[in-house]
Coordinates of C-alpha atoms in Angstrom, one line a residue:
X1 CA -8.3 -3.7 -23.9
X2 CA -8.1 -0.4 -22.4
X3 CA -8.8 2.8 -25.0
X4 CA -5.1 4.6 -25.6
X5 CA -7.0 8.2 -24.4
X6 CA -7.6 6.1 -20.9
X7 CA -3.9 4.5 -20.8
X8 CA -2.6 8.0 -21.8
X9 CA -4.8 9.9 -19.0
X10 CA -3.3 7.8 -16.2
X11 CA 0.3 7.4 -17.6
X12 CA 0.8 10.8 -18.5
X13 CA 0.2 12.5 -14.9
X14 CA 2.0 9.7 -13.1
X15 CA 5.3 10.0 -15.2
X16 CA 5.1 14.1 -14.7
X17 CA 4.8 13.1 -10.9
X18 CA 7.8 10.8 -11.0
X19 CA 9.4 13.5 -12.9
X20 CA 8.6 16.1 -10.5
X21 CA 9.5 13.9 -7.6
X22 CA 12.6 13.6 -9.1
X23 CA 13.7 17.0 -8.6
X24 CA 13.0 17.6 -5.0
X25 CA 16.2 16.4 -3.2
X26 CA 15.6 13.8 -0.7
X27 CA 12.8 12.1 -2.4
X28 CA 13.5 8.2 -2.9
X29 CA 12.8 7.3 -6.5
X30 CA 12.6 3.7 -5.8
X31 CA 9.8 4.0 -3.5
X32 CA 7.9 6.8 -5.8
X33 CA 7.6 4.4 -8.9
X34 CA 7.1 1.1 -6.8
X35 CA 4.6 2.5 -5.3
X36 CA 2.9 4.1 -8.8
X37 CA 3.7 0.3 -10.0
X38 CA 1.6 -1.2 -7.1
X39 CA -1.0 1.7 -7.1
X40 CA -1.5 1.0 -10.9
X41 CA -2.3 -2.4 -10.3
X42 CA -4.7 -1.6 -8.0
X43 CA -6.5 0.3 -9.9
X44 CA -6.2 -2.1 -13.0
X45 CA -7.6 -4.6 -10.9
X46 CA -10.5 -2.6 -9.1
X47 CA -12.9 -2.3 -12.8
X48 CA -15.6 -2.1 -11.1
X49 CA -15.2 1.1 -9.4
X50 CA -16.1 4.8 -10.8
X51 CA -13.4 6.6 -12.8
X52 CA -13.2 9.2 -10.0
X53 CA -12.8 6.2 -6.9
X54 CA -10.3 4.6 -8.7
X55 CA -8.5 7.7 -9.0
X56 CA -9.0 8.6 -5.4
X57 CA -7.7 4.6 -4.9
X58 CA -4.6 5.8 -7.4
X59 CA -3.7 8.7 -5.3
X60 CA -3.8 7.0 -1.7
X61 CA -2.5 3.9 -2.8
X62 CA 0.3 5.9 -4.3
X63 CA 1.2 7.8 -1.4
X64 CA 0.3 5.5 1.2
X65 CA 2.4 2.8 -0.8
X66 CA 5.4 5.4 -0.4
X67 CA 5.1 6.0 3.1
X68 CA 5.4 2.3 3.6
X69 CA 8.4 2.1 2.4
X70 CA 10.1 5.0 3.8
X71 CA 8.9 3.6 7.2
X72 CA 10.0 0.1 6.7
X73 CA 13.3 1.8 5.3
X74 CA 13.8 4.4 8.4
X75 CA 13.2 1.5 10.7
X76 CA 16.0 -0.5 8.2
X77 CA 13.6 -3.6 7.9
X78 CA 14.5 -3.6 4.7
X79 CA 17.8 -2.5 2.4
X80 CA 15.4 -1.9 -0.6
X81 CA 12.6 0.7 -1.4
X82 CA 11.1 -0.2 -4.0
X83 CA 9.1 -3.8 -3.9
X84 CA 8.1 -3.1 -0.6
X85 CA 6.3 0.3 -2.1
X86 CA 4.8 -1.4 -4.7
X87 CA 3.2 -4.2 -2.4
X88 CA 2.0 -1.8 0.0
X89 CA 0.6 0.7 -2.6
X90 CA -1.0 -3.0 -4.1
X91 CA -2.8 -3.3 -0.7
X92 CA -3.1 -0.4 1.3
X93 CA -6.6 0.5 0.1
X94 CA -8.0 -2.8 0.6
X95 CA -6.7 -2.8 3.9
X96 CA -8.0 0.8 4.7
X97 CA -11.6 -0.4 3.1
X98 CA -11.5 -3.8 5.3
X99 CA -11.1 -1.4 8.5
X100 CA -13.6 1.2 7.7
X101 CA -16.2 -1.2 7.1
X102 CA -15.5 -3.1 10.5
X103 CA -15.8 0.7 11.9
X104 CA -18.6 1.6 10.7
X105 CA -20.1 -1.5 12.4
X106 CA -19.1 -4.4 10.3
X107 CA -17.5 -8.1 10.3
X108 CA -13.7 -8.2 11.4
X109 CA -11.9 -8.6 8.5
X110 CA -10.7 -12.1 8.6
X111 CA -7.0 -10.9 8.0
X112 CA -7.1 -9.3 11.3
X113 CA -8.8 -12.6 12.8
X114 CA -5.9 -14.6 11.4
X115 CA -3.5 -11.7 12.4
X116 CA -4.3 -12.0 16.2
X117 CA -4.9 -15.8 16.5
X118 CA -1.3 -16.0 15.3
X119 CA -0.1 -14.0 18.0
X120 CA -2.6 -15.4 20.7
X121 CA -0.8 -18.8 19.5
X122 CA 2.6 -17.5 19.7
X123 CA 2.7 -15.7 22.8
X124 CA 0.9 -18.6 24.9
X125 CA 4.0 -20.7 24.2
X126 CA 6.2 -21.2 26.9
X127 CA 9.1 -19.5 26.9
X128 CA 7.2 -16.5 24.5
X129 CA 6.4 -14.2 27.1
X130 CA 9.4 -12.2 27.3
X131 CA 10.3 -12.2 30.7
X132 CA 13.0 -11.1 32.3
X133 CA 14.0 -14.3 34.0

């Protein structure tokens, strides 16, 4: 079990930035405490990292995890803010990480393998190709 000073220095600044994010007009609350939710998770999960990359993780994940959402909610793929946040603040760094490593002269992440065989399979279909005719 975590140590209440650890708990406390990770709740504490999180609910002072929802709080703060709560008085600048225009920001969507959903999204800002989905996206802590998902980012907090992270972080829970990821033990085996130092205390200052998990709260680097905490930060991106938080912020990336918001932007998410506003996207997904500007392009009105979804009515809701706040579970997409928090599943995109839940796997935006390991996404991020999966990429840089390929980068920096690794593996393809087998996501991205799975990603574009699924769309090699569904635009070789007939009728997929989005013609005009």
């Amino acid at each position: 079990m975590a140590e209440p000073s650890s708990v406390a220095a990770v709740a504490v600044p999180g609910f002072l930035g929802i709080g703060a994010a709560a008085l600048i007009p225009g920001v969507d609350l959903n999204a800002v405490i989905g996206s802590w939710a998902g980012a907090l998770f992270f972080v829970t999960w990821a033990r085996d990292l130092s205390i200052w990359s998990r709260l680097a993780y905490l930060v991106v994940s938080w912020v990336g995890g918001y932007f998410v959402a506003a996207e997904l909610m500007g392009r009105s793929l979804t009515k809701f803010s706040g579970l997409p946040a928090l599943l995109a603040a839940a796997l935006i760094v390991t996404v991020l990480i999966s990429v840089a490593e390929w980068v920096k002269g690794g593996k393809m992440p087998s996501w991205i393998s799975a990603a574009l065989g699924w769309a090699r399979h569904a635009l070789s279909r007939p009728g997929s190709g989005g013609g005009n005719g």
